[in-house]
Coordinates of N, CA, C and O in Angstrom, one line a residue:
L1 N 1.1 -1.0 0.3 CA 0.3 0.1 0.5 C 0.9 1.5 -0.1 O 0.6 2.3 -1.3
A2 N 1.5 1.2 0.6 CA 3.1 2.6 0.8 C 3.6 2.6 -0.4 O 3.6 4.0 -0.9
V3 N 3.6 1.7 -1.4 CA 4.2 1.4 -2.4 C 3.7 2.1 -3.7 O 3.7 3.2 -4.1
F4 N 2.3 1.8 -3.8 CA 1.2 2.3 -4.2 C 0.4 3.0 -4.1 O -0.7 3.2 -4.5
S5 N 0.5 4.1 -3.1 CA -0.6 4.7 -2.3 C -0.7 5.6 -3.4 O -2.5 5.9 -3.4
R6 N -0.4 6.5 -3.9 CA 0.2 7.6 -5.2 C -0.9 6.7 -6.3 O -2.3 7.2 -6.6
E7 N -1.1 6.2 -6.7 CA -1.9 5.6 -7.8 C -3.4 5.0 -7.3 O -4.6 5.0 -7.5
I8 N -3.4 4.1 -6.0 CA -4.3 3.5 -5.4 C -5.3 5.1 -4.7 O -6.3 5.2 -5.2
V9 N -4.4 5.8 -4.7 CA -5.6 7.5 -3.9 C -5.8 7.4 -5.6 O -7.4 8.4 -6.1
L10 N -5.0 8.0 -6.7 CA -5.8 8.3 -7.8 C -7.5 7.3 -8.2 O -7.7 8.0 -9.8
F11 N -7.0 6.0 -7.8 CA -8.0 5.7 -8.7 C -9.1 5.6 -8.5 O -10.2 5.1 -9.1
L12 N -9.5 5.3 -7.0 CA -10.2 4.7 -5.8 C -10.7 6.8 -5.8 O -12.4 6.7 -5.7
W13 N -10.2 8.3 -5.7 CA -10.6 9.1 -5.6 C -10.1 10.7 -6.1 O -11.0 11.3 -6.5
G14 N -9.2 10.1 -6.9 CA -8.6 11.2 -8.1 C -8.1 12.2 -7.3 O -7.5 12.2 -6.5
E15 N -7.6 13.5 -8.4 CA -6.6 13.6 -8.2 C -6.7 14.8 -7.0 O -5.3 15.4 -6.5
K16 N -8.1 15.7 -6.6 CA -8.1 16.7 -5.9 C -7.4 15.9 -4.1 O -7.6 16.7 -3.6
W17 N -7.5 14.6 -4.2 CA -7.6 13.9 -2.7 C -5.6 13.8 -3.5 O -5.7 12.4 -2.0
L18 N -4.7 14.2 -3.6 CA -3.7 13.7 -3.6 C -2.8 14.1 -2.5 O -1.6 13.8 -2.2
N19 N -3.4 14.9 -2.1 CA -2.4 15.6 -0.9 C -2.6 13.7 0.1 O -1.7 14.9 1.5
T20 N -2.7 13.5 0.1 CA -2.9 12.3 1.2 C -1.9 11.5 0.9 O -2.3 10.6 1.8
V21 N -1.6 11.5 0.3 CA -1.1 10.3 -0.2 C 0.3 10.5 0.8 O 1.0 8.9 1.4
P22 N 1.1 11.3 0.8 CA 2.9 11.3 2.1 C 2.0 10.0 3.6 O 1.8 9.4 4.0
L23 N 0.8 11.0 4.0 CA 0.0 10.3 5.0 C -0.4 8.5 5.1 O -0.1 7.8 5.3
L24 N -1.5 8.5 3.8 CA -1.9 6.9 3.9 C -0.1 5.8 3.7 O -0.1 5.0 4.5
T25 N 1.0 6.7 3.1 CA 2.2 6.6 2.8 C 3.0 5.8 4.3 O 3.8 4.7 5.1
I26 N 3.3 7.1 5.2 CA 3.3 6.7 7.1 C 2.6 6.1 7.7 O 3.0 5.1 8.2
A27 N 1.0 6.0 7.4 CA 0.5 4.8 7.6 C 0.6 3.8 7.5 O 1.3 2.7 8.7
S28 N 0.4 2.6 6.4 CA 1.1 2.0 5.8 C 2.4 1.0 6.7 O 2.1 0.0 6.3
I29 N 3.1 3.0 6.1 CA 4.9 1.3 7.0 C 4.4 1.0 8.8 O 4.1 0.3 9.0
G30 N 4.3 2.3 9.4 CA 3.3 2.2 10.3 C 2.4 0.3 10.6 O 3.3 -0.1 12.2
A31 N 1.7 0.9 9.8 CA 0.8 -0.2 9.8 C 1.6 -1.7 9.9 O 2.0 -2.4 9.9
L32 N 2.9 -1.5 9.2 CA 3.3 -3.1 8.9 C 4.6 -3.7 10.0 O 4.7 -4.4 9.8
L33 N 5.4 -2.1 10.6 CA 5.9 -2.6 11.7 C 4.9 -3.0 13.3 O 5.3 -3.6 13.8
E34 N 3.7 -2.1 13.1 CA 2.5 -2.9 14.1 C 2.1 -4.2 13.7 O 2.7 -4.9 14.8
C35 N 2.1 -4.6 12.2 CA 1.9 -6.1 12.9 C 3.4 -6.9 13.0 O 3.0 -7.8 13.3
I36 N 5.1 -6.9 12.5 CA 5.5 -7.1 12.5 C 5.8 -7.5 14.2 O 6.1 -8.5 15.0
M37 N 5.2 -6.2 14.4 CA 6.4 -6.6 16.4 C 4.4 -7.2 16.9 O 5.0 -7.3 18.6
A38 N 4.0 -7.7 16.7 CA 2.1 -8.0 17.0 C 3.0 -9.2 17.9 O 2.9 -9.5 19.3
P39 N 3.6 -9.9 17.9 CA 3.5 -11.7 18.6 C 4.3 -11.0 19.8 O 4.4 -12.1 20.8
R40 N 4.6 -9.5 20.2 CA 5.5 -9.9 21.7 C 4.1 -10.1 22.4 O 5.2 -10.3 23.5
V41 N 4.0 -9.7 22.1 CA 1.9 -9.7 23.6 C 1.9 -11.6 23.8 O 2.1 -11.9 24.8
S42 N 2.0 -12.0 22.8 CA 1.9 -13.4 23.3 C 3.2 -14.1 23.6 O 3.5 -15.1 24.1
V43 N 4.6 -13.5 22.7 CA 5.6 -14.1 23.8 C 5.5 -13.8 25.1 O 5.9 -14.0 26.2
F44 N 5.5 -12.3 26.0 CA 4.8 -12.0 27.2 C 4.2 -13.2 27.8 O 4.4 -13.5 29.2
L45 N 3.1 -13.2 27.0 CA 1.8 -14.0 28.1 C 2.3 -15.3 28.6 O 2.1 -16.0 29.2
A46 N 3.4 -16.2 27.6 CA 3.2 -17.4 27.2 C 4.9 -17.2 28.3 O 4.7 -17.7 29.2
Y47 N 5.9 -16.7 28.5 CA 6.5 -16.5 29.9 C 7.0 -15.9 30.7 O 7.2 -15.9 31.9
E48 N 4.7 -16.5 30.9 CA 4.0 -15.2 32.2 C 4.5 -13.8 32.2 O 5.1 -13.3 33.7
R49 N 4.9 -13.2 32.1 CA 5.4 -11.3 32.3 C 4.5 -10.8 31.7 O 4.5 -10.1 30.3
P50 N 2.7 -10.3 31.5 CA 1.8 -9.5 31.4 C 2.7 -8.4 31.6 O 1.9 -7.1 30.9
D51 N 3.3 -7.5 33.0 CA 3.7 -6.5 32.9 C 4.6 -5.9 32.0 O 4.6 -5.0 32.1
M52 N 5.1 -6.9 30.9 CA 6.4 -5.8 30.1 C 4.9 -6.0 29.1 O 5.1 -5.1 27.6
N53 N 3.9 -6.6 29.0 CA 3.4 -6.2 27.8 C 2.0 -4.5 28.5 O 1.6 -4.0 27.7
F54 N 1.9 -4.5 29.5 CA 1.7 -3.4 30.0 C 2.7 -2.4 30.2 O 2.0 -0.9 29.8
K55 N 3.9 -2.8 30.3 CA 4.8 -1.1 30.1 C 5.7 -1.3 28.7 O 5.1 0.0 28.3
S56 N 5.1 -1.7 27.7 CA 5.5 -1.7 26.0 C 3.8 -0.6 25.7 O 4.3 0.7 25.3
N57 N 2.9 -0.2 25.8 CA 1.5 -0.4 25.9 C 1.5 1.5 26.6 O 1.4 1.8 25.9
F58 N 2.2 1.3 27.8 CA 2.3 2.5 28.8 C 3.2 3.3 27.0 O 3.4 5.0 27.5
V59 N 4.8 3.0 27.6 CA 5.3 3.8 27.1 C 5.5 3.9 24.9 O 5.3 5.5 25.0
H60 N 4.2 3.1 25.2 CA 3.8 2.9 23.2 C 2.4 4.8 23.4 O 3.2 5.6 22.3
V61 N 1.8 4.5 24.0 CA 1.4 5.3 25.1 C 1.6 7.4 24.9 O 1.5 8.5 24.3
F62 N 2.5 6.8 25.8 CA 3.3 8.3 26.0 C 4.3 9.2 25.2 O 4.5 10.4 25.0
L63 N 4.3 8.5 24.6 CA 6.3 8.1 23.0 C 4.8 9.3 22.3 O 5.4 9.9 21.9
T64 N 4.0 8.0 21.5 CA 2.8 8.6 20.5 C 1.8 10.3 21.4 O 1.8 11.6 20.3
V65 N 1.8 10.2 22.5 CA 1.1 11.6 22.4 C 1.9 13.0 22.4 O 1.7 13.6 21.9
I66 N 3.6 12.3 22.8 CA 4.0 13.9 23.4 C 4.1 14.1 21.9 O 4.7 15.1 21.3
L67 N 5.2 13.2 21.1 CA 5.4 13.3 19.5 C 4.4 14.5 18.8 O 4.5 15.1 18.2
V68 N 2.8 12.9 18.3 CA 1.9 13.8 18.3 C 2.0 15.3 18.1 O 1.9 16.4 17.6
F69 N 2.0 15.3 20.1 CA 1.2 17.0 19.8 C 2.4 18.2 19.7 O 2.3 19.1 19.3
F70 N 3.6 17.8 19.9 CA 5.4 18.4 18.9 C 5.0 18.7 17.8 O 5.3 19.7 17.6
L71 N 5.0 17.6 17.6 CA 4.9 17.2 15.3 C 3.9 17.7 15.0 O 3.2 18.7 13.9
T72 N 2.5 17.8 15.4 CA 1.5 18.4 15.1 C 1.5 20.2 15.5 O 1.0 20.9 13.5
K73 N 2.0 20.3 16.0 CA 2.5 22.0 16.4 C 3.1 22.5 15.1 O 2.8 23.5 14.3
K74 N 4.4 21.4 14.9 CA 5.4 22.2 13.9 C 5.2 21.5 11.9 O 5.3 22.9 11.6
Y75 N 4.6 21.0 12.5 CA 4.1 19.8 11.0 C 2.9 20.2 10.0 O 2.6 19.1 8.8
G76 N 1.7 20.3 10.8 CA 0.7 19.7 11.0 C 0.0 17.8 10.9 O 1.1 17.5 11.9
L77 N -0.4 17.9 10.0 CA -0.8 16.8 9.9 C -0.4 16.0 9.7 O -0.1 14.7 9.9
I78 N 0.6 16.4 9.0 CA 2.0 14.6 8.7 C 3.0 15.3 9.8 O 3.6 13.7 9.7
G79 N 3.3 15.8 10.7 CA 3.7 15.8 11.4 C 2.6 14.8 12.2 O 3.6 13.8 13.6
A80 N 1.9 14.4 12.7 CA 0.9 13.8 13.5 C 1.1 12.4 13.0 O 1.0 11.6 14.2
A81 N 0.9 12.4 11.8 CA 1.5 11.1 11.1 C 2.7 10.1 10.9 O 3.1 9.7 12.4
L82 N 3.6 11.1 11.5 CA 4.8 11.4 12.4 C 5.2 10.7 13.1 O 5.8 9.9 14.1
G83 N 3.8 11.6 13.8 CA 4.4 11.3 15.4 C 3.8 9.8 16.0 O 4.1 8.9 16.7
M84 N 2.5 9.2 14.8 CA 1.9 7.5 15.1 C 3.7 7.3 15.4 O 3.2 6.5 15.6
L85 N 4.3 7.1 13.4 CA 5.2 6.4 13.2 C 6.1 6.0 14.0 O 6.3 5.2 15.1
C86 N 6.7 7.1 14.6 CA 7.8 7.2 15.9 C 7.9 7.1 17.0 O 8.8 6.7 17.4
G87 N 6.4 6.8 17.8 CA 5.9 6.8 18.6 C 5.8 5.1 18.9 O 6.1 4.4 20.0
L88 N 6.1 4.4 17.8 CA 7.0 2.6 17.1 C 7.7 2.4 18.1 O 7.9 1.4 18.3
I89 N 9.2 3.6 18.2 CA 10.1 3.4 19.1 C 10.0 2.3 20.4 O 10.9 1.5 20.6
G90 N 9.2 3.0 21.2 CA 8.8 2.7 22.2 C 8.6 1.0 22.1 O 9.9 -0.4 22.6
P91 N 8.1 0.7 21.6 CA 7.1 -1.0 21.3 C 8.8 -1.2 21.3 O 8.6 -3.2 20.7
F92 N 9.1 -1.0 20.0 CA 10.3 -1.5 19.0 C 11.5 -2.3 20.0 O 11.5 -3.3 19.6
F93 N 11.4 -1.6 21.3 CA 12.6 -2.8 22.1 C 11.6 -3.4 23.1 O 12.9 -4.0 23.3
F94 N 10.6 -3.5 22.5 CA 9.9 -4.5 23.5 C 10.2 -5.5 22.6 O 10.0 -7.4 23.5
F95 N 10.1 -5.5 21.6 CA 10.2 -7.1 20.3 C 11.5 -7.4 20.5 O 10.8 -8.4 20.4
I96 N 12.6 -6.5 21.0 CA 14.2 -7.1 20.5 C 13.4 -7.8 22.0 O 14.4 -8.6 22.0
I97 N 12.8 -7.1 23.5 CA 13.3 -8.0 25.2 C 12.6 -9.1 24.4 O 13.0 -10.2 25.5
S98 N 10.7 -9.8 23.0 CA 10.2 -10.1 23.5 C 11.6 -11.5 22.3 O 11.3 -13.0 22.4
I99 N 11.8 -11.2 21.8 CA 12.9 -11.8 20.8 C 14.3 -12.4 21.7 O 14.3 -13.4 21.9
R100 N 14.5 -11.7 22.5 CA 15.7 -12.3 23.6 C 15.0 -13.5 24.7 O 15.8 -14.1 24.4
M101 N 13.6 -13.3 25.0 CA 13.1 -14.1 25.6 C 13.1 -15.8 25.4 O 13.0 -16.0 25.6
M102 N 12.4 -15.2 23.6 CA 12.1 -16.4 23.3 C 13.8 -17.1 23.1 O 13.8 -18.6 22.9
H103 N 14.6 -17.3 23.3 CA 16.8 -17.3 22.6 C 16.7 -17.4 24.3 O 18.4 -17.7 24.2
G104 N 16.5 -17.5 25.1 CA 17.1 -17.6 25.8 C 17.9 -16.7 26.9 O 18.3 -17.1 27.8
K105 N 17.4 -15.5 26.6 CA 18.7 -15.0 27.2 C 18.4 -13.8 27.7 O 17.1 -13.3 28.0

């Protein structure tokens, strides 16, 4: 979706919606990353560590709110989308932790 977002927008909605292409691209990348990192929840539950899932969600929300607030003020709607994408940095570290848990480290 990120690769063909321009063509999809043109086909579905027309030229007047081309301003949404960067937003669709950023949202698609964020969705891809979230799908890749989603198994971390199952790993934490399997290793009886639901607290790690809580911490991951807390960090995700905390970072996302702060980043969206500041980036929206500076860059508008593109900044909000980038804030949502950059908010995935926190859960990424917990994803790394879940991988290490599976490998016994």
